[in-house]
PDB file of C-alpha atoms in Angstrom:
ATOM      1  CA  UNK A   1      17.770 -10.519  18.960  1.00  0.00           C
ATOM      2  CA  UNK A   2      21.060  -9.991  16.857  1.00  0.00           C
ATOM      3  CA  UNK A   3      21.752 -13.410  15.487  1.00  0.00           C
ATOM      4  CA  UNK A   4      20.531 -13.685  12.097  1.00  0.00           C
ATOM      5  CA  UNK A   5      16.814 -14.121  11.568  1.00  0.00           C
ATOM      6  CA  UNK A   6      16.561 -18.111  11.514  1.00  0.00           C
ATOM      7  CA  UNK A   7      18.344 -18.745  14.481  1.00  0.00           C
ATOM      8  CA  UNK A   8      15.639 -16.283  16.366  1.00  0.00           C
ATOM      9  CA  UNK A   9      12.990 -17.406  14.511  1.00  0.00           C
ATOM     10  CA  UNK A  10      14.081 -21.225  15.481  1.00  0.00           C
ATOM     11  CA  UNK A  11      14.370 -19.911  18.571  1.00  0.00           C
ATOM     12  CA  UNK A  12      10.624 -18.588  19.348  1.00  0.00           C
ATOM     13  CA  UNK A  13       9.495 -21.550  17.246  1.00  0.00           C
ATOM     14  CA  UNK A  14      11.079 -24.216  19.629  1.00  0.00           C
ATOM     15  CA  UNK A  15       9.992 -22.068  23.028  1.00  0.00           C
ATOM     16  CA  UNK A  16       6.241 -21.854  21.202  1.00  0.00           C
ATOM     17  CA  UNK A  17       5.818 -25.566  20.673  1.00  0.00           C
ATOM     18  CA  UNK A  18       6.241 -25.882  24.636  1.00  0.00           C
ATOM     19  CA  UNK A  19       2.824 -24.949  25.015  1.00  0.00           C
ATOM     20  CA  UNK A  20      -0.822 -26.120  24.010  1.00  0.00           C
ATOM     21  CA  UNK A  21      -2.469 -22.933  24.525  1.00  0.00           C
ATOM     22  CA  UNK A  22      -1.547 -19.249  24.122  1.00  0.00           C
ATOM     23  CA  UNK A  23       1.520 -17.206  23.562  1.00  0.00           C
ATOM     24  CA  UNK A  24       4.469 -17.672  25.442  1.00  0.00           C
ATOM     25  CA  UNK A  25       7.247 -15.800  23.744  1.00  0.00           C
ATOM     26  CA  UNK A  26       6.949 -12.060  23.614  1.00  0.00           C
ATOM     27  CA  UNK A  27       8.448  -9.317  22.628  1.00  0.00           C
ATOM     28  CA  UNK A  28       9.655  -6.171  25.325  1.00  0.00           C
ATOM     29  CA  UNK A  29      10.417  -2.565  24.265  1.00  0.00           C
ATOM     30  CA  UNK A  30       8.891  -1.132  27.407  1.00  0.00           C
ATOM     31  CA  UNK A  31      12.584   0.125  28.311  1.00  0.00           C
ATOM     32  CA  UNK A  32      12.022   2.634  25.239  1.00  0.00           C
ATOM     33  CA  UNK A  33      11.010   6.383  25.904  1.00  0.00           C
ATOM     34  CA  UNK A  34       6.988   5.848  25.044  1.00  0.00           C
ATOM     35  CA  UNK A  35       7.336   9.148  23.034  1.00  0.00           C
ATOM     36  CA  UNK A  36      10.074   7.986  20.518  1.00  0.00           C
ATOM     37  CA  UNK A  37       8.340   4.544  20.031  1.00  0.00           C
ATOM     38  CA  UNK A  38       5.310   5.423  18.974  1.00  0.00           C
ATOM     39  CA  UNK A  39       7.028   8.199  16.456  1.00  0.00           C
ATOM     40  CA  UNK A  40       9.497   5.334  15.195  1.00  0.00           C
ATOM     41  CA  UNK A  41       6.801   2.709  15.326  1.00  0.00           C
ATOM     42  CA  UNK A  42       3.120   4.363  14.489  1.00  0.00           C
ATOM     43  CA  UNK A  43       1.773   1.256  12.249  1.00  0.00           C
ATOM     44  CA  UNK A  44       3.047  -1.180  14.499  1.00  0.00           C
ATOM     45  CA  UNK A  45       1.557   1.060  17.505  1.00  0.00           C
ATOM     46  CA  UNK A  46      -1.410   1.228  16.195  1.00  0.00           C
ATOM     47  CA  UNK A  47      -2.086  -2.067  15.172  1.00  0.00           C
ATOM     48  CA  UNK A  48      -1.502  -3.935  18.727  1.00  0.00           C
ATOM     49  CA  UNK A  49      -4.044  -0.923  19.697  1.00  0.00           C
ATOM     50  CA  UNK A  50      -6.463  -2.978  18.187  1.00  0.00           C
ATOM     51  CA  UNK A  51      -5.864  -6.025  20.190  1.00  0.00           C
ATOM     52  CA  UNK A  52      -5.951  -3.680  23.362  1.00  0.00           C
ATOM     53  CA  UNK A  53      -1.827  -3.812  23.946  1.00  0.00           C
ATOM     54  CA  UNK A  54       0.400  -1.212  24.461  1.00  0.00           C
ATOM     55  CA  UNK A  55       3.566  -1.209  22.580  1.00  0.00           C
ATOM     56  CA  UNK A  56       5.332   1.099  25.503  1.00  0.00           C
ATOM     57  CA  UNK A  57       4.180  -1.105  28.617  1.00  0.00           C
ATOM     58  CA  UNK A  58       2.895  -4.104  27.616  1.00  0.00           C
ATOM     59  CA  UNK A  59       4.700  -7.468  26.596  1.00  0.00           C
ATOM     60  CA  UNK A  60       3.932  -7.983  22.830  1.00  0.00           C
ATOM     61  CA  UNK A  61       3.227 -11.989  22.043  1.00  0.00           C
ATOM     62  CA  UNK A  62       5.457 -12.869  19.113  1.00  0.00           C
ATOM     63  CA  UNK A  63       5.705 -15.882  16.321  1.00  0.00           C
ATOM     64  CA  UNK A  64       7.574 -16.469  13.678  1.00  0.00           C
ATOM     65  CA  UNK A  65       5.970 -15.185   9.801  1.00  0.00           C
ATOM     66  CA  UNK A  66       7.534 -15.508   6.320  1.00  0.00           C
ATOM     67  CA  UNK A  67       7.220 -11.698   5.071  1.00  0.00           C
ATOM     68  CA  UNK A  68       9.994 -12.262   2.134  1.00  0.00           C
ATOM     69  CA  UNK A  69      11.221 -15.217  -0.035  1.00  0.00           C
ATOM     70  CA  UNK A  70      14.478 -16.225   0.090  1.00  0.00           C
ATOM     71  CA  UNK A  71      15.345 -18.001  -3.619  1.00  0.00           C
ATOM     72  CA  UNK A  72      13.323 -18.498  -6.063  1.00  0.00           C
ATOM     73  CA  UNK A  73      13.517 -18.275 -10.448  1.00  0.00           C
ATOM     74  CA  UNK A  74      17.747 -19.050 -11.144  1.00  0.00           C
ATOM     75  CA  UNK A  75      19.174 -16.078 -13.220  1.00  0.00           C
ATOM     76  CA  UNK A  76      22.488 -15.012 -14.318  1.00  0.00           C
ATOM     77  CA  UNK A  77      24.174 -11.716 -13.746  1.00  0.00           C
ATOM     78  CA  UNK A  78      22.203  -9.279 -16.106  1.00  0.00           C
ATOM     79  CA  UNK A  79      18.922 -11.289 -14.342  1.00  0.00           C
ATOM     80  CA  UNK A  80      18.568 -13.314 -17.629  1.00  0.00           C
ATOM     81  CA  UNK A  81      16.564 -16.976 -16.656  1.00  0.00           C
ATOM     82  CA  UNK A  82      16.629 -20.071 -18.897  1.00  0.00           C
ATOM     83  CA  UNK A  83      13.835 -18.884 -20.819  1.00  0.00           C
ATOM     84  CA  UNK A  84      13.803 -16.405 -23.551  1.00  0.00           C
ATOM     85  CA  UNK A  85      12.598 -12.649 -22.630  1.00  0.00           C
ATOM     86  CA  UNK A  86      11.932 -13.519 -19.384  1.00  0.00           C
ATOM     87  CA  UNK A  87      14.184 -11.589 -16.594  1.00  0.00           C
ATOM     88  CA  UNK A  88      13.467 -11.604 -12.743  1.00  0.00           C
ATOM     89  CA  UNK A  89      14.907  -9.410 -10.384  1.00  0.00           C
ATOM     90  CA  UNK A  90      13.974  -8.862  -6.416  1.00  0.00           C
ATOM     91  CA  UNK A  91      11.688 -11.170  -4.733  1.00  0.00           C
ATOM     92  CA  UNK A  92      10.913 -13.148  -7.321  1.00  0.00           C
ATOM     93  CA  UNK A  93      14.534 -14.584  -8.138  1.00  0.00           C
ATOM     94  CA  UNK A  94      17.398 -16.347  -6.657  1.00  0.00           C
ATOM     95  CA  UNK A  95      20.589 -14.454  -7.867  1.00  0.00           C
ATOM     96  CA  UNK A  96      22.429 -16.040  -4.608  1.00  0.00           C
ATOM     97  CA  UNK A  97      22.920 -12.505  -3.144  1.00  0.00           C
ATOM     98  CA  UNK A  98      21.538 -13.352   0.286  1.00  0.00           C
ATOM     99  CA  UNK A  99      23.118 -17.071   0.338  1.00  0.00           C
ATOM    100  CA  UNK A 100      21.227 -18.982   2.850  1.00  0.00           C
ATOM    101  CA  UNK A 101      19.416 -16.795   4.266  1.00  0.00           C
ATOM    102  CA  UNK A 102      17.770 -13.278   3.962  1.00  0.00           C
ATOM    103  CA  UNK A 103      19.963 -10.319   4.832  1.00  0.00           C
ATOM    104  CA  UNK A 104      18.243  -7.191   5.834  1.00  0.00           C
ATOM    105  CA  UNK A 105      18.747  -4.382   3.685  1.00  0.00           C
ATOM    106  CA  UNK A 106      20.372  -6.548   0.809  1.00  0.00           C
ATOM    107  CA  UNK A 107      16.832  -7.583  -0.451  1.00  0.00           C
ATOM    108  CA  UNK A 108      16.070  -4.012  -1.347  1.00  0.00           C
ATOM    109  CA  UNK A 109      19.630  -3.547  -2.900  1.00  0.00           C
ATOM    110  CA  UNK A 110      19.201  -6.869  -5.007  1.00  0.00           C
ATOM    111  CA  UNK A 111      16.428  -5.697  -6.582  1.00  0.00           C
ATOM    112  CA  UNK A 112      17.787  -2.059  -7.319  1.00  0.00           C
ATOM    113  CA  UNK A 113      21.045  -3.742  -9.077  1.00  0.00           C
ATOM    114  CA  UNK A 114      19.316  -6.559 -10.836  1.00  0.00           C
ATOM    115  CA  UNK A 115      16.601  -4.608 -11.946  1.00  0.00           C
ATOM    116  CA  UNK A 116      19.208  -2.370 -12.876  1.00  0.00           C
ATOM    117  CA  UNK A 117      21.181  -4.857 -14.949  1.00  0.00           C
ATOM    118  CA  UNK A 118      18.064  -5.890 -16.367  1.00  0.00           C
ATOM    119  CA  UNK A 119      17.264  -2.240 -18.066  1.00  0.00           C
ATOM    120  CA  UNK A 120      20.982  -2.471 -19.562  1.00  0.00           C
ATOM    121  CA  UNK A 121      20.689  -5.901 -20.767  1.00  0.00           C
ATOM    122  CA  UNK A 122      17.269  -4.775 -22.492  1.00  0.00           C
ATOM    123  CA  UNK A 123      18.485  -1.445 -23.386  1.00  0.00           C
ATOM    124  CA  UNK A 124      21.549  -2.523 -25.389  1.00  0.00           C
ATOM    125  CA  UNK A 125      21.157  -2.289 -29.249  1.00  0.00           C
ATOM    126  CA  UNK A 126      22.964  -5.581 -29.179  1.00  0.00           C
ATOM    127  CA  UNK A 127      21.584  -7.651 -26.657  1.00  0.00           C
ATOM    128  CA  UNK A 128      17.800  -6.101 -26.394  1.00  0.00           C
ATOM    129  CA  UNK A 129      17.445  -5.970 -30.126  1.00  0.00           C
ATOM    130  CA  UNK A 130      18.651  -9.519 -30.738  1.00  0.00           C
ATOM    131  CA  UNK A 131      15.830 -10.578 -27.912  1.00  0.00           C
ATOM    132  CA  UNK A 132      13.483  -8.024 -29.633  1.00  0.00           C
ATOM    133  CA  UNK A 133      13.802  -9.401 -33.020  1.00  0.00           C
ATOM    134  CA  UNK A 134      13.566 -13.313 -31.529  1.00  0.00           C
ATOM    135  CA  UNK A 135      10.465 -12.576 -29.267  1.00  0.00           C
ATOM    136  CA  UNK A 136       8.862 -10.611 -33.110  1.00  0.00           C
ATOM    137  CA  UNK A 137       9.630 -13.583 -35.104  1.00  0.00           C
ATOM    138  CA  UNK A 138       8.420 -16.197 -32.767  1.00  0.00           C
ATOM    139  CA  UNK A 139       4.675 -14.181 -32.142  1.00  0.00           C
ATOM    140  CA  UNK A 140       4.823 -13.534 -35.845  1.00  0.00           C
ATOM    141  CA  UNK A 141       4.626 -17.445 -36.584  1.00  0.00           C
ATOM    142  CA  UNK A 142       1.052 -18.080 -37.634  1.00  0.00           C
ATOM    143  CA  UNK A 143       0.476 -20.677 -35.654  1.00  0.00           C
ATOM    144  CA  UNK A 144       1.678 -18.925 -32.558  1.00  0.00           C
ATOM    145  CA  UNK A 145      -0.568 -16.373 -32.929  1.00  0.00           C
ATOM    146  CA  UNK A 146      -3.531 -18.600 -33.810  1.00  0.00           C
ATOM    147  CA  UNK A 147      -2.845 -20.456 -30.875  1.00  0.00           C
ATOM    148  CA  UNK A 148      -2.679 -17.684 -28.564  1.00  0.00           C
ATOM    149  CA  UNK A 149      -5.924 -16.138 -29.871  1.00  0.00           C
ATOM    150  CA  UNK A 150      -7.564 -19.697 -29.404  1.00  0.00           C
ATOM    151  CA  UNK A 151      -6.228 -20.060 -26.018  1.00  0.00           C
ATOM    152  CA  UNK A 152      -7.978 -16.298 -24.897  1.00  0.00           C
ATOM    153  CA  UNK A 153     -10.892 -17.489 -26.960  1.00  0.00           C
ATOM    154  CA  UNK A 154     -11.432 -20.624 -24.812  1.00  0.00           C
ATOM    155  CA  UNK A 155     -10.770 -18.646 -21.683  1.00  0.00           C
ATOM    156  CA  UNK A 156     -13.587 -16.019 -21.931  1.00  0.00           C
ATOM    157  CA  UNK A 157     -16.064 -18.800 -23.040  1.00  0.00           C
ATOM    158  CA  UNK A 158     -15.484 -20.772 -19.640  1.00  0.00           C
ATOM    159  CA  UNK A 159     -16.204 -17.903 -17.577  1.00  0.00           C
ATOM    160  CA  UNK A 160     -19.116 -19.182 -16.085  1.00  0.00           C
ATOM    161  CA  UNK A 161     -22.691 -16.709 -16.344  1.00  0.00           C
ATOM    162  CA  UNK A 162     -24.083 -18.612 -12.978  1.00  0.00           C
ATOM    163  CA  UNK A 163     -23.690 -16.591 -10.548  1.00  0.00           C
ATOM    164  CA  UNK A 164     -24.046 -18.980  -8.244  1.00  0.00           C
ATOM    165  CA  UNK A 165     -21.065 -21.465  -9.706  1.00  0.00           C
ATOM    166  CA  UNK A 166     -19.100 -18.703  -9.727  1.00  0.00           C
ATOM    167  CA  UNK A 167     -19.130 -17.532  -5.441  1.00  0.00           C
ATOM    168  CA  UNK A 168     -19.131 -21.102  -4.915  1.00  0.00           C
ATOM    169  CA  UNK A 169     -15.530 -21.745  -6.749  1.00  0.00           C
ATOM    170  CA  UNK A 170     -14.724 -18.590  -5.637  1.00  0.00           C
ATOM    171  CA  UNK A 171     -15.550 -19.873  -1.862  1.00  0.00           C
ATOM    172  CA  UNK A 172     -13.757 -23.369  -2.808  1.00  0.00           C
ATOM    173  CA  UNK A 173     -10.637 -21.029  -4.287  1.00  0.00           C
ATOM    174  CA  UNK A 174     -10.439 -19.366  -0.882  1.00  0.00           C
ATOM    175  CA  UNK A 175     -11.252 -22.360   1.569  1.00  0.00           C
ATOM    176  CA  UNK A 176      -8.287 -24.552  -0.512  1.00  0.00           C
ATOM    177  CA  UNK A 177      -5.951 -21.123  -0.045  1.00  0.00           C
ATOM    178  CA  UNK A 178      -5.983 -21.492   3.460  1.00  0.00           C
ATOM    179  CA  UNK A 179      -5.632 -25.130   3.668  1.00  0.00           C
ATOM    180  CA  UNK A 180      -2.514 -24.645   1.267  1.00  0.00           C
ATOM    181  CA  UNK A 181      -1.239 -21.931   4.278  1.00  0.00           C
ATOM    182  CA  UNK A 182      -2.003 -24.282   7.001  1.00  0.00           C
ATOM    183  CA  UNK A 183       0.003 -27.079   5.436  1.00  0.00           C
ATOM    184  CA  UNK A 184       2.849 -24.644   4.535  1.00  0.00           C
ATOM    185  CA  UNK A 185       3.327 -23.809   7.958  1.00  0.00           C
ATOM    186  CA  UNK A 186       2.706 -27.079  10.011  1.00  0.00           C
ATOM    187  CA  UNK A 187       5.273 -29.105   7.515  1.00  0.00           C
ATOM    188  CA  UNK A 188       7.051 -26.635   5.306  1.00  0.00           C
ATOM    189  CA  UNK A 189       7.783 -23.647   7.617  1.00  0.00           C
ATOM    190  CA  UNK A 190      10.577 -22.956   9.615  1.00  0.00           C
ATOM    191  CA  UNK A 191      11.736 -26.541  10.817  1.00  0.00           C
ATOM    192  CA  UNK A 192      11.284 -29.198   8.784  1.00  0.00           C
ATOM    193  CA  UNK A 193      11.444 -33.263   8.649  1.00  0.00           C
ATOM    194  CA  UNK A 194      11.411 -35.193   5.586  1.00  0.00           C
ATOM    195  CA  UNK A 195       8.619 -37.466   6.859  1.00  0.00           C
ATOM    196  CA  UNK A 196       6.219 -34.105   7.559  1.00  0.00           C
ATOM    197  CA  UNK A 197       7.525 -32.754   3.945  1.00  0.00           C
ATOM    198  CA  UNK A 198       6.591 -35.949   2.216  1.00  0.00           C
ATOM    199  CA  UNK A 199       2.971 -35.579   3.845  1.00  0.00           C
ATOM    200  CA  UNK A 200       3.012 -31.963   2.618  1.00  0.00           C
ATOM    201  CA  UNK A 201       3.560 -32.667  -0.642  1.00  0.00           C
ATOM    202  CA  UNK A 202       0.998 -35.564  -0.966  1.00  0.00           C
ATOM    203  CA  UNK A 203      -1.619 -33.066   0.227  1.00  0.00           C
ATOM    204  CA  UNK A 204      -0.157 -29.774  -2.299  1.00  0.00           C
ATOM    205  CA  UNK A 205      -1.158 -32.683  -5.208  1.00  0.00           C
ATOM    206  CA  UNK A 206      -4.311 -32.928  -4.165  1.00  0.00           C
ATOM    207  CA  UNK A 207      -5.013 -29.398  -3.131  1.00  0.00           C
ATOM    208  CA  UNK A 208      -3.622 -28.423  -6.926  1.00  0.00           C
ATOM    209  CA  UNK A 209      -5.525 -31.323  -8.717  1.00  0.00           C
ATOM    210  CA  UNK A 210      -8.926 -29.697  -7.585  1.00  0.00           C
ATOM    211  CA  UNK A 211      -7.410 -25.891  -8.185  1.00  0.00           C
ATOM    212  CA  UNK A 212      -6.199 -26.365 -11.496  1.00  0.00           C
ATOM    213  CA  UNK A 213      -9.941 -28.132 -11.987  1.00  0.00           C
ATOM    214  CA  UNK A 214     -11.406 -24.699 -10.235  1.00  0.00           C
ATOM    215  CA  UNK A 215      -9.855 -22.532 -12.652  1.00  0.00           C
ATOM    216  CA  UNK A 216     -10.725 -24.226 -15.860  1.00  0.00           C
ATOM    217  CA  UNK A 217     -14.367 -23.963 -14.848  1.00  0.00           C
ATOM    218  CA  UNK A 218     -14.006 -20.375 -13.864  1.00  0.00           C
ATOM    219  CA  UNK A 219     -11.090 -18.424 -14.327  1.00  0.00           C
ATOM    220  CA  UNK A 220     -11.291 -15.610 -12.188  1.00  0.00           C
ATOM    221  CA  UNK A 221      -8.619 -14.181  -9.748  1.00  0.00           C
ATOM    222  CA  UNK A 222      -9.336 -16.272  -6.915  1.00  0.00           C
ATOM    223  CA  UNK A 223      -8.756 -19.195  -8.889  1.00  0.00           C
ATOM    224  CA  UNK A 224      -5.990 -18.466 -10.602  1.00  0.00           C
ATOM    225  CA  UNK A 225      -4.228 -17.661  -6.924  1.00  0.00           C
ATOM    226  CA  UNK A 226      -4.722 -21.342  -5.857  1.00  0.00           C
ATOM    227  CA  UNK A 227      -3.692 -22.817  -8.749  1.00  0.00           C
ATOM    228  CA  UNK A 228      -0.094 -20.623  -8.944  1.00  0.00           C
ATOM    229  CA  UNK A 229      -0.026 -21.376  -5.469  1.00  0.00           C
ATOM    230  CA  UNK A 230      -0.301 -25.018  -5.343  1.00  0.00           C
ATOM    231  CA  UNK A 231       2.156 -25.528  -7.694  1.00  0.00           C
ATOM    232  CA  UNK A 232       4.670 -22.705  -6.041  1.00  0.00           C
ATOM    233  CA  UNK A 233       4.059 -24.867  -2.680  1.00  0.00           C
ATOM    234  CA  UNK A 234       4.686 -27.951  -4.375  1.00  0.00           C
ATOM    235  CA  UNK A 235       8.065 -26.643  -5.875  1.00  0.00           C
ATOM    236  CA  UNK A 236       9.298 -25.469  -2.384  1.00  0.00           C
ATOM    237  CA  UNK A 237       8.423 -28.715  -0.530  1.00  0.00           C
ATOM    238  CA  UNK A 238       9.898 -31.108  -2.901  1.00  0.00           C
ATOM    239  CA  UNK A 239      13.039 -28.887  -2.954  1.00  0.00           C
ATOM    240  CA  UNK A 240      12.959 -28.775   0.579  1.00  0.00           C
ATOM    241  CA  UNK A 241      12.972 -32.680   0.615  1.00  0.00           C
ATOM    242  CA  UNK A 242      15.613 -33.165  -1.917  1.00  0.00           C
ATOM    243  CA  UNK A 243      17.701 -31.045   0.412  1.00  0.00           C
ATOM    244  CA  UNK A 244      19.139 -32.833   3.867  1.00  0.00           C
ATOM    245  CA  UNK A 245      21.944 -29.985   4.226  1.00  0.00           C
ATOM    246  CA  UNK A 246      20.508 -27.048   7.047  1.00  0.00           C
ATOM    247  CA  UNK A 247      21.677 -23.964   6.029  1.00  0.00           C
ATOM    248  CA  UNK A 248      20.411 -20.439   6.900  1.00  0.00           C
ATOM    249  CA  UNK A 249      16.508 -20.657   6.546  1.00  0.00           C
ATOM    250  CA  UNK A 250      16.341 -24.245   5.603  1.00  0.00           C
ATOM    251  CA  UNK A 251      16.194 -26.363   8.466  1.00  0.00           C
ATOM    252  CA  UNK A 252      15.631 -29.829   8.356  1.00  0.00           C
ATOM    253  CA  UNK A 253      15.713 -32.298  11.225  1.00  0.00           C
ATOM    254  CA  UNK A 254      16.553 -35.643  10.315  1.00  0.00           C
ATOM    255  CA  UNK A 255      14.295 -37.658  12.802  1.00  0.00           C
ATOM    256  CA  UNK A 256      12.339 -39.870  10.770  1.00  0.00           C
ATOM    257  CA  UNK A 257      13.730 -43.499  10.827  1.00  0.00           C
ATOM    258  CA  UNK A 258      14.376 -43.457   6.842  1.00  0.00           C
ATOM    259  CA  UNK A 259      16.421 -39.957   7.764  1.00  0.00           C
ATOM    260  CA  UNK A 260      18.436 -41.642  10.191  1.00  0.00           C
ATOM    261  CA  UNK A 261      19.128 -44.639   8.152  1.00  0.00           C
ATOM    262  CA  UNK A 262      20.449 -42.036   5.634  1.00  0.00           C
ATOM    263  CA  UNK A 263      22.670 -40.493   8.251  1.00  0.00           C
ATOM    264  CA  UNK A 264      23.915 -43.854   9.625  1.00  0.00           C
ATOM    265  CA  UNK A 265      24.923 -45.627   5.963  1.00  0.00           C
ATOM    266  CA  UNK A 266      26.117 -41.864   5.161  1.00  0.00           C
ATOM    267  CA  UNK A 267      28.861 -41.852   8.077  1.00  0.00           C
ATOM    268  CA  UNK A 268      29.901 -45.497   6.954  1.00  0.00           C
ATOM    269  CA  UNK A 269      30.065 -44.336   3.427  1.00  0.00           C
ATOM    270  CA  UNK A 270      32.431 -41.166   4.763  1.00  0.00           C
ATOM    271  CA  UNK A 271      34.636 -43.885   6.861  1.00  0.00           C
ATOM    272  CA  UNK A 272      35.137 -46.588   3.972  1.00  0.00           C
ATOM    273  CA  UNK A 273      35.280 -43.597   0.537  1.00  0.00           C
ATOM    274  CA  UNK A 274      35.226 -40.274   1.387  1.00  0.00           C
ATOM    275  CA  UNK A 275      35.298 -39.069  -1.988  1.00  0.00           C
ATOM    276  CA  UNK A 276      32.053 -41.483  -2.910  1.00  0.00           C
ATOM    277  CA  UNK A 277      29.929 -40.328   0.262  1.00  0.00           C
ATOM    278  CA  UNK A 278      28.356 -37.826  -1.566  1.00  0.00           C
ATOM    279  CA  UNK A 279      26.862 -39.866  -4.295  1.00  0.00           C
ATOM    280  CA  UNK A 280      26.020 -42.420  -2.700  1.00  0.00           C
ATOM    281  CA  UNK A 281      23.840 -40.503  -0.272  1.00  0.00           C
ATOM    282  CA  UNK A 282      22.509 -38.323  -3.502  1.00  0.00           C
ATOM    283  CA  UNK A 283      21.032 -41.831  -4.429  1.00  0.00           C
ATOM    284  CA  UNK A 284      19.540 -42.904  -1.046  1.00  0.00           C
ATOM    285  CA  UNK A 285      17.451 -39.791  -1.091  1.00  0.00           C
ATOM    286  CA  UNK A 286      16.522 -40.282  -4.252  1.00  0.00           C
ATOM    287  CA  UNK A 287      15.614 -43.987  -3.255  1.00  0.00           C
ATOM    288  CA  UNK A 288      12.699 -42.825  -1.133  1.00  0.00           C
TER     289      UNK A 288
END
């Protein structure tokens, strides 16, 4: 339970996918004085309660679960991105802190010095007023503004009155949230191929096709949530295809035949050029 936290979650993945039916990986802390675990564990305590297990004698079943993202909007040092007066910092961004995978205890101080650097970037008379003054000039421009104003406009008047339109796309936003989770973890989770990310991504376009068509006949929360999520999914999976390299969370097993072929004419490339094995295996993914 001390290697890093793909290899374990790997791990109870491949032992789970031995079986058809029920858990067979668990967790044991029964060696634990029952006094100090339920002090240094009380949520955890009392949520297996609930299922009628007890966290000092009982084996607790166990599965993988993404809890924290691991990369996500590119920014530089002072958490500047490639757009202008937007920062990210934390969860949300991918400053290359935790490399490949997610480092416990660095998460919370990535945010701390990022969101850090971000105050000072902001707070400088030179850098923050410079972005203050852009951002003024650019809302300032009339036809910003107008279309802004046209855009909230043309929101409020699609919020549907029908009550009845509006649980049902609320229903559909919900039903197409948890089709978007099942895909996510059958193809996109924590060992991939490229023939089951292919699938996945086939079925994120059509799952954000009828979200984005959800939310422009009622935007409401729900709606909204699908749509940013479809298109978050999307981003993931394709990147997750576009990469063949495992490294820390990403793992992708190259078993499909095109994957192999890839490997195969990859090795030959390394044996005849080694400096032009690289590209020429950037262009067979691209190829398919």
């Amino acid at each position: 339970e001390l290697a890093p936290r793909d290899i374990v979650a790997r791990g109870v993945y491949n032992e789970s996918q031995k079986v058809t039916e029920g858990p067979n990986v668990f967790l044991d802390i029964t060696h634990r004085d029952a006094d100090w675990l339920r002090a240094r564990f009380p949520t955890i305590d009392a949520h297996v309660k609930k299922y009628g297990l007890d966290i000092t004698k009982d084996h607790l079943p166990i599965t993988p679960a993404a809890h924290y993202t691991c990369g996500g909007i590119t920014t530089d040092l002072d958490g500047c991105t490639n757009m202008l007066g937007l920062f990210s910092a934390g969860e949300a961004a991918r400053t290359g802190l935790h490399g490949g995978n997610r480092l416990a205890s660095t998460s919370l101080l990535e945010g701390l010095v990022y969101g850090g650097a971000i105050g000072d970037f902001v707070g400088t008379a030179e850098q923050g007023g410079e972005l203050h003054h852009q951002l003024k000039d650019i809302l300032s421009t009339r036809g910003i503004r107008k279309e802004l104003v046209d855009k909230t406009r043309t929101m409020n008047e699609r919020k549907s009155t029908d009550s009845e339109e509006l649980s049902r796309n609320k229903e559909g936003a919900t039903d197409l949230l948890s089709k978007l989770r099942r895909i996510m973890w059958d193809h996109v989770g924590v060992v991939r191929t490229p023939m089951g990310l292919n699938h996945a991504a086939s079925l994120i376009s059509e799952i954000q096709e009828e979200a984005c068509h959800l939310f422009e006949k009622t935007p409401i929360m729900e709606t909204a949530g699908i749509r940013d999520a479809s298109y978050a999914g999307e981003a993931i999976a394709l990147a997750a295809l576009n990469n063949r390299v495992s490294a820390g969370a990403h793992c992708i097993a190259l078993e499909s035949p095109e994957a192999k072929d890839i490997v195969t004419e990859r090795n030959n490339n390394v044996k005849n050029n080694d400096e032009d094995a690289d590209g020429d295996l950037d262009s067979m993914i691209r190829r398919i």
